[in-house]
Amino acid sequence: MAKAGDKSGGSGKKALKRKAATEEPQEAAVAEDGATESGVQPPKAAAFPPGFSISEIKNKQRRHLMFTRWKQQQRKEKLAAKKKLKKEREALGDKAPPKPVPKTIDNQRVYDETIVDPNDEEVAYDEATDEFASYFNRQTSPKILITTSDRPHGRTVRLCEQLSTVIPNSHVYYRRGLALKKIIPQCISRDFTDLIVINEDRKTPNGLILSHLPNGPTAHFKMSSVRLRKEIKRRGKDPTEHIPEIILNNFTTRLGHSRRMFASLFPHNPQL
């Protein structure tokens, strides 16, 4: 019994030593982070040697402490530089150099020769006589058929079903081995204006074909990292039956004018 008591007492002492050893770095970190209770400020941390990275510190608490100090030092240097510049400008008065223009996306954009002038008569004539003119003149209403490649898997089918809830007046058709050469004439006879085909590879959707009926044009788009509705984190509720609005601003190049293909998929008057 005495031996057992000695062993338990020895293990208890070891546990207390381990606990004290783990608490000491935490107390030191708290003492180094800010002022002590007596109001004495700790000495300023030494600058990092060149080529040193905070991520090289293995201890998580120490790494967080050093990163916080580094951010504080960066803010202090930035504030001091602003105050110094302000004093210099006040001292120079009217002779102070002009303030630098802030960099924005617009003033840093590289000029593109393919940007089209909105008042270009040739472009206006092309858009007034192209395949989408009947839609923009409100002579036709969009009616979309959504289908898949032959023998689709479940993920591709669910993508088509969810896409049909986004595009109003769209219908999903399961091909069942029927060729597109037979589907397209039936679409035209039933007044469908567009055909969307979802392709897949290795049971994963990887492409989308958009064809405007009856005379084109047709475009192919690659898809990657497709996520279904339930796989999106913090997603909202399921889409309602309201008519959505599609925003196609700043498509100003000649290629960007193909945005008319996407605009023709949605009704004219969105419900905002």
mmCIF file of C-alpha atoms in Angstrom:
data_model
loop_
_atom_site.group_PDB
_atom_site.id
_atom_site.type_symbol
_atom_site.label_atom_id
_atom_site.label_comp_id
_atom_site.label_asym_id
_atom_site.label_seq_id
_atom_site.Cartn_x
_atom_site.Cartn_y
_atom_site.Cartn_z
ATOM 1 C CA MET A 1 0.000 0.000 0.000
ATOM 2 C CA ALA A 2 2.855 2.344 0.784
ATOM 3 C CA LYS A 3 4.430 1.660 -2.579
ATOM 4 C CA ALA A 4 1.184 2.333 -4.381
ATOM 5 C CA GLY A 5 0.819 5.623 -2.540
ATOM 6 C CA ASP A 6 4.351 6.635 -3.471
ATOM 7 C CA LYS A 7 3.658 5.900 -7.113
ATOM 8 C CA SER A 8 0.427 7.894 -7.162
ATOM 9 C CA GLY A 9 2.117 10.779 -5.373
ATOM 10 C CA GLY A 10 4.974 10.721 -7.853
ATOM 11 C CA SER A 11 2.614 10.751 -10.822
ATOM 12 C CA GLY A 12 0.696 13.662 -9.282
ATOM 13 C CA LYS A 13 3.891 15.676 -8.900
ATOM 14 C CA LYS A 14 4.800 14.986 -12.513
ATOM 15 C CA ALA A 15 1.343 16.153 -13.650
ATOM 16 C CA LEU A 16 1.725 19.383 -11.662
ATOM 17 C CA LYS A 17 5.145 19.979 -13.204
ATOM 18 C CA ARG A 18 3.755 19.454 -16.714
ATOM 19 C CA LYS A 19 0.861 21.821 -16.004
ATOM 20 C CA ALA A 20 3.218 24.476 -14.668
ATOM 21 C CA ALA A 21 5.475 24.090 -17.710
ATOM 22 C CA THR A 22 2.526 24.622 -20.081
ATOM 23 C CA GLU A 23 1.227 27.637 -18.166
ATOM 24 C CA GLU A 24 4.560 29.469 -18.093
ATOM 25 C CA PRO A 25 4.699 30.274 -21.870
ATOM 26 C CA GLN A 26 1.093 31.536 -21.759
ATOM 27 C CA GLU A 27 1.859 33.884 -18.856
ATOM 28 C CA ALA A 28 4.985 35.109 -20.609
ATOM 29 C CA ALA A 29 2.996 35.724 -23.795
ATOM 30 C CA VAL A 30 0.406 37.764 -21.898
ATOM 31 C CA ALA A 31 3.132 39.749 -20.179
ATOM 32 C CA GLU A 32 4.910 40.457 -23.480
ATOM 33 C CA ASP A 33 1.752 41.332 -25.407
ATOM 34 C CA GLY A 34 0.758 44.431 -23.444
ATOM 35 C CA ALA A 35 1.332 46.463 -20.319
ATOM 36 C CA THR A 36 1.488 44.744 -16.966
ATOM 37 C CA GLU A 37 -0.764 45.540 -14.028
ATOM 38 C CA SER A 38 1.789 48.049 -12.735
ATOM 39 C CA GLY A 39 1.600 49.937 -16.045
ATOM 40 C CA VAL A 40 5.157 49.141 -17.189
ATOM 41 C CA GLN A 41 5.353 48.685 -20.964
ATOM 42 C CA PRO A 42 7.322 45.662 -22.211
ATOM 43 C CA PRO A 43 10.443 46.236 -24.313
ATOM 44 C CA LYS A 44 9.919 46.649 -28.045
ATOM 45 C CA ALA A 45 10.218 43.443 -30.063
ATOM 46 C CA ALA A 46 13.320 43.081 -32.180
ATOM 47 C CA ALA A 47 12.957 43.362 -35.936
ATOM 48 C CA PHE A 48 12.813 40.146 -37.920
ATOM 49 C CA PRO A 49 16.038 39.124 -39.661
ATOM 50 C CA PRO A 50 16.010 39.335 -43.467
ATOM 51 C CA GLY A 51 14.420 36.347 -45.132
ATOM 52 C CA PHE A 52 12.599 35.319 -41.950
ATOM 53 C CA SER A 53 8.935 34.318 -42.168
ATOM 54 C CA ILE A 54 6.486 34.233 -39.286
ATOM 55 C CA SER A 55 5.094 30.975 -40.637
ATOM 56 C CA GLU A 56 8.391 29.317 -39.679
ATOM 57 C CA ILE A 57 7.491 29.643 -35.985
ATOM 58 C CA LYS A 58 6.190 26.267 -34.845
ATOM 59 C CA ASN A 59 4.399 27.391 -31.691
ATOM 60 C CA LYS A 60 0.897 28.567 -32.569
ATOM 61 C CA GLN A 61 0.552 31.062 -29.697
ATOM 62 C CA ARG A 62 3.971 32.537 -30.346
ATOM 63 C CA ARG A 63 3.259 32.743 -34.070
ATOM 64 C CA HIS A 64 -0.028 34.571 -33.463
ATOM 65 C CA LEU A 65 1.672 36.950 -31.020
ATOM 66 C CA MET A 66 4.475 37.801 -33.444
ATOM 67 C CA PHE A 67 2.020 38.308 -36.300
ATOM 68 C CA THR A 68 -0.070 40.686 -34.165
ATOM 69 C CA ARG A 69 3.018 42.675 -33.278
ATOM 70 C CA TRP A 70 4.072 42.832 -36.901
ATOM 71 C CA LYS A 71 0.639 44.156 -37.949
ATOM 72 C CA GLN A 72 0.722 46.777 -35.194
ATOM 73 C CA GLN A 73 4.176 47.909 -36.292
ATOM 74 C CA GLN A 74 2.990 48.143 -39.898
ATOM 75 C CA ARG A 75 0.032 50.318 -38.878
ATOM 76 C CA LYS A 76 2.262 52.594 -36.798
ATOM 77 C CA GLU A 77 4.715 53.084 -39.668
ATOM 78 C CA LYS A 78 1.899 53.802 -42.099
ATOM 79 C CA LEU A 79 0.307 56.352 -39.751
ATOM 80 C CA ALA A 80 3.668 58.046 -39.139
ATOM 81 C CA ALA A 81 4.299 58.301 -42.880
ATOM 82 C CA LYS A 82 0.864 59.899 -43.391
ATOM 83 C CA LYS A 83 1.478 62.467 -40.642
ATOM 84 C CA LYS A 84 4.903 63.309 -42.056
ATOM 85 C CA LEU A 85 3.500 63.776 -45.559
ATOM 86 C CA LYS A 86 0.679 65.968 -44.221
ATOM 87 C CA LYS A 87 3.145 68.234 -42.392
ATOM 88 C CA GLU A 88 5.280 68.553 -45.523
ATOM 89 C CA ARG A 89 2.262 69.529 -47.632
ATOM 90 C CA GLU A 90 1.179 72.129 -45.052
ATOM 91 C CA ALA A 91 4.694 73.567 -44.981
ATOM 92 C CA LEU A 92 4.908 73.831 -48.777
ATOM 93 C CA GLY A 93 1.420 75.306 -49.114
ATOM 94 C CA ASP A 94 0.568 76.083 -52.746
ATOM 95 C CA LYS A 95 3.926 74.719 -53.887
ATOM 96 C CA ALA A 96 3.029 71.222 -52.708
ATOM 97 C CA PRO A 97 2.958 68.611 -55.495
ATOM 98 C CA PRO A 98 -0.493 67.405 -56.596
ATOM 99 C CA LYS A 99 -1.912 64.376 -54.877
ATOM 100 C CA PRO A 100 -1.416 61.133 -56.822
ATOM 101 C CA VAL A 101 -4.487 59.771 -58.590
ATOM 102 C CA PRO A 102 -5.652 56.522 -56.963
ATOM 103 C CA LYS A 103 -5.402 53.429 -59.122
ATOM 104 C CA THR A 104 -8.737 51.992 -60.182
ATOM 105 C CA ILE A 105 -9.833 49.273 -62.562
ATOM 106 C CA ASP A 106 -11.024 51.851 -65.078
ATOM 107 C CA ASN A 107 -7.892 54.018 -65.272
ATOM 108 C CA GLN A 108 -5.575 50.979 -65.200
ATOM 109 C CA ARG A 109 -7.429 49.082 -67.917
ATOM 110 C CA VAL A 110 -5.340 48.403 -71.025
ATOM 111 C CA TYR A 111 -6.914 49.793 -74.173
ATOM 112 C CA ASP A 112 -8.538 47.130 -76.320
ATOM 113 C CA GLU A 113 -8.752 47.798 -80.042
ATOM 114 C CA THR A 114 -11.823 45.581 -80.367
ATOM 115 C CA ILE A 115 -13.975 47.852 -78.168
ATOM 116 C CA VAL A 116 -16.984 48.925 -80.186
ATOM 117 C CA ASP A 117 -18.312 52.462 -80.235
ATOM 118 C CA PRO A 118 -21.944 52.366 -79.027
ATOM 119 C CA ASN A 119 -22.853 54.834 -81.793
ATOM 120 C CA ASP A 120 -21.269 52.752 -84.556
ATOM 121 C CA GLU A 121 -23.739 52.559 -87.447
ATOM 122 C CA GLU A 122 -22.355 49.268 -88.740
ATOM 123 C CA VAL A 123 -22.792 47.537 -85.380
ATOM 124 C CA ALA A 124 -26.287 48.992 -84.985
ATOM 125 C CA TYR A 125 -27.255 47.659 -88.423
ATOM 126 C CA ASP A 126 -25.843 44.201 -87.652
ATOM 127 C CA GLU A 127 -27.791 43.983 -84.404
ATOM 128 C CA ALA A 128 -30.981 45.170 -86.084
ATOM 129 C CA THR A 129 -30.771 42.395 -88.686
ATOM 130 C CA ASP A 130 -29.182 39.465 -86.838
ATOM 131 C CA GLU A 131 -30.838 36.276 -85.567
ATOM 132 C CA PHE A 132 -31.793 37.871 -82.231
ATOM 133 C CA ALA A 133 -33.508 40.917 -83.718
ATOM 134 C CA SER A 134 -36.966 39.337 -83.404
ATOM 135 C CA TYR A 135 -36.433 38.871 -79.657
ATOM 136 C CA PHE A 136 -35.193 42.426 -79.027
ATOM 137 C CA ASN A 137 -38.042 43.791 -81.154
ATOM 138 C CA ARG A 138 -40.423 41.862 -78.854
ATOM 139 C CA GLN A 139 -41.774 39.794 -81.705
ATOM 140 C CA THR A 140 -40.975 36.470 -80.010
ATOM 141 C CA SER A 141 -40.839 35.198 -76.436
ATOM 142 C CA PRO A 142 -38.082 32.822 -75.298
ATOM 143 C CA LYS A 143 -38.890 29.143 -74.981
ATOM 144 C CA ILE A 144 -35.969 26.925 -74.017
ATOM 145 C CA LEU A 145 -35.403 23.174 -74.300
ATOM 146 C CA ILE A 146 -32.741 21.740 -71.966
ATOM 147 C CA THR A 147 -31.357 18.286 -72.671
ATOM 148 C CA THR A 148 -28.214 16.251 -72.086
ATOM 149 C CA SER A 149 -25.745 14.126 -73.947
ATOM 150 C CA ASP A 150 -26.730 10.532 -74.611
ATOM 151 C CA ARG A 151 -27.073 8.299 -71.525
ATOM 152 C CA PRO A 152 -26.453 10.946 -68.858
ATOM 153 C CA HIS A 153 -25.691 10.177 -65.234
ATOM 154 C CA GLY A 154 -27.539 11.469 -62.201
ATOM 155 C CA ARG A 155 -25.395 14.533 -61.571
ATOM 156 C CA THR A 156 -25.935 15.844 -65.104
ATOM 157 C CA VAL A 157 -29.673 15.218 -64.910
ATOM 158 C CA ARG A 158 -29.946 17.103 -61.602
ATOM 159 C CA LEU A 159 -27.996 20.009 -63.092
ATOM 160 C CA CYS A 160 -30.506 20.232 -65.951
ATOM 161 C CA GLU A 161 -33.415 20.160 -63.527
ATOM 162 C CA GLN A 162 -31.933 22.944 -61.394
ATOM 163 C CA LEU A 163 -31.059 24.992 -64.476
ATOM 164 C CA SER A 164 -34.695 24.813 -65.563
ATOM 165 C CA THR A 165 -35.723 26.482 -62.280
ATOM 166 C CA VAL A 166 -33.427 29.428 -63.060
ATOM 167 C CA ILE A 167 -34.472 30.030 -66.682
ATOM 168 C CA PRO A 168 -38.199 30.770 -67.036
ATOM 169 C CA ASN A 169 -40.251 28.909 -69.638
ATOM 170 C CA SER A 170 -37.626 26.170 -69.982
ATOM 171 C CA HIS A 171 -38.351 22.468 -70.340
ATOM 172 C CA VAL A 172 -36.128 19.465 -69.600
ATOM 173 C CA TYR A 173 -36.164 16.646 -72.149
ATOM 174 C CA TYR A 174 -34.624 13.243 -71.474
ATOM 175 C CA ARG A 175 -33.182 12.078 -74.776
ATOM 176 C CA ARG A 176 -33.453 8.287 -74.340
ATOM 177 C CA GLY A 177 -31.015 7.719 -77.196
ATOM 178 C CA LEU A 178 -32.696 10.127 -79.626
ATOM 179 C CA ALA A 179 -30.247 11.942 -81.926
ATOM 180 C CA LEU A 180 -30.025 15.734 -81.959
ATOM 181 C CA LYS A 181 -30.782 15.725 -85.691
ATOM 182 C CA LYS A 182 -34.262 14.496 -84.808
ATOM 183 C CA ILE A 183 -34.693 16.692 -81.735
ATOM 184 C CA ILE A 184 -33.929 20.013 -83.457
ATOM 185 C CA PRO A 185 -36.719 19.799 -86.109
ATOM 186 C CA GLN A 186 -39.211 18.942 -83.370
ATOM 187 C CA CYS A 187 -38.040 21.952 -81.348
ATOM 188 C CA ILE A 188 -38.530 24.259 -84.334
ATOM 189 C CA SER A 189 -42.002 22.895 -85.036
ATOM 190 C CA ARG A 190 -42.993 23.485 -81.387
ATOM 191 C CA ASP A 191 -41.735 27.099 -81.370
ATOM 192 C CA PHE A 192 -38.680 26.591 -79.168
ATOM 193 C CA THR A 193 -36.280 29.505 -79.569
ATOM 194 C CA ASP A 194 -33.154 27.983 -77.980
ATOM 195 C CA LEU A 195 -31.635 24.587 -77.270
ATOM 196 C CA ILE A 196 -29.241 23.900 -74.377
ATOM 197 C CA VAL A 197 -27.269 20.640 -74.306
ATOM 198 C CA ILE A 198 -25.274 19.666 -71.197
ATOM 199 C CA ASN A 199 -22.312 17.401 -71.958
ATOM 200 C CA GLU A 200 -20.505 15.241 -69.434
ATOM 201 C CA ASP A 201 -17.248 13.348 -69.045
ATOM 202 C CA ARG A 202 -16.636 10.674 -66.406
ATOM 203 C CA LYS A 203 -20.065 11.271 -64.889
ATOM 204 C CA THR A 204 -19.313 14.994 -64.405
ATOM 205 C CA PRO A 205 -20.800 17.897 -66.454
ATOM 206 C CA ASN A 206 -17.978 19.523 -68.417
ATOM 207 C CA GLY A 207 -19.585 21.522 -71.222
ATOM 208 C CA LEU A 208 -22.646 23.429 -72.378
ATOM 209 C CA ILE A 209 -23.851 23.958 -75.940
ATOM 210 C CA LEU A 210 -26.201 26.880 -76.550
ATOM 211 C CA SER A 211 -27.897 27.018 -79.931
ATOM 212 C CA HIS A 212 -30.371 29.634 -81.108
ATOM 213 C CA LEU A 213 -33.147 28.225 -83.270
ATOM 214 C CA PRO A 214 -33.795 27.915 -86.108
ATOM 215 C CA ASN A 215 -30.674 29.330 -87.825
ATOM 216 C CA GLY A 216 -28.110 29.661 -85.044
ATOM 217 C CA PRO A 217 -25.683 30.846 -83.909
ATOM 218 C CA THR A 218 -24.305 28.064 -81.710
ATOM 219 C CA ALA A 219 -21.735 28.453 -78.929
ATOM 220 C CA HIS A 220 -19.881 25.938 -76.782
ATOM 221 C CA PHE A 221 -18.816 26.725 -73.212
ATOM 222 C CA LYS A 222 -16.527 24.673 -70.996
ATOM 223 C CA MET A 223 -17.606 24.001 -67.421
ATOM 224 C CA SER A 224 -15.438 23.061 -64.464
ATOM 225 C CA SER A 225 -15.987 22.621 -60.729
ATOM 226 C CA VAL A 226 -19.748 22.332 -61.135
ATOM 227 C CA ARG A 227 -21.619 22.569 -57.835
ATOM 228 C CA LEU A 228 -25.236 21.623 -57.380
ATOM 229 C CA ARG A 229 -27.550 23.671 -55.208
ATOM 230 C CA LYS A 230 -27.234 21.519 -52.097
ATOM 231 C CA GLU A 231 -23.421 21.605 -52.322
ATOM 232 C CA ILE A 232 -23.205 25.402 -52.035
ATOM 233 C CA LYS A 233 -22.355 26.536 -48.512
ATOM 234 C CA ARG A 234 -24.699 28.980 -46.805
ATOM 235 C CA ARG A 235 -27.092 28.811 -49.720
ATOM 236 C CA GLY A 236 -30.419 30.571 -49.557
ATOM 237 C CA LYS A 237 -33.847 29.228 -50.208
ATOM 238 C CA ASP A 238 -34.836 27.563 -53.445
ATOM 239 C CA PRO A 239 -35.468 29.995 -56.340
ATOM 240 C CA THR A 240 -38.950 31.405 -56.674
ATOM 241 C CA GLU A 241 -41.027 31.666 -59.828
ATOM 242 C CA HIS A 242 -40.254 35.358 -60.303
ATOM 243 C CA ILE A 243 -38.795 36.396 -63.646
ATOM 244 C CA PRO A 244 -35.089 37.146 -63.043
ATOM 245 C CA GLU A 245 -33.053 40.001 -64.446
ATOM 246 C CA ILE A 246 -29.795 39.255 -66.227
ATOM 247 C CA ILE A 247 -27.147 42.014 -66.063
ATOM 248 C CA LEU A 248 -24.817 42.202 -69.059
ATOM 249 C CA ASN A 249 -23.012 45.501 -68.598
ATOM 250 C CA ASN A 250 -19.533 46.363 -69.923
ATOM 251 C CA PHE A 251 -19.573 43.749 -72.691
ATOM 252 C CA THR A 252 -18.241 46.398 -75.047
ATOM 253 C CA THR A 253 -15.970 44.425 -77.391
ATOM 254 C CA ARG A 254 -17.054 42.846 -80.632
ATOM 255 C CA LEU A 255 -16.967 39.436 -78.997
ATOM 256 C CA GLY A 256 -18.765 40.834 -75.958
ATOM 257 C CA HIS A 257 -21.761 41.697 -78.124
ATOM 258 C CA SER A 258 -22.472 37.969 -78.233
ATOM 259 C CA ARG A 259 -24.099 38.612 -74.843
ATOM 260 C CA ARG A 260 -27.288 38.867 -76.853
ATOM 261 C CA MET A 261 -27.342 35.054 -76.808
ATOM 262 C CA PHE A 262 -27.767 35.060 -73.028
ATOM 263 C CA ALA A 263 -30.196 37.961 -73.024
ATOM 264 C CA SER A 264 -32.488 36.100 -75.437
ATOM 265 C CA LEU A 265 -32.926 33.264 -72.905
ATOM 266 C CA PHE A 266 -34.896 35.391 -70.443
ATOM 267 C CA PRO A 267 -38.219 37.241 -70.758
ATOM 268 C CA HIS A 268 -38.261 40.956 -71.519
ATOM 269 C CA ASN A 269 -39.767 42.320 -68.302
ATOM 270 C CA PRO A 270 -38.087 41.049 -65.099
ATOM 271 C CA GLN A 271 -39.967 41.083 -61.810
ATOM 272 C CA LEU A 272 -37.783 43.189 -59.510
#
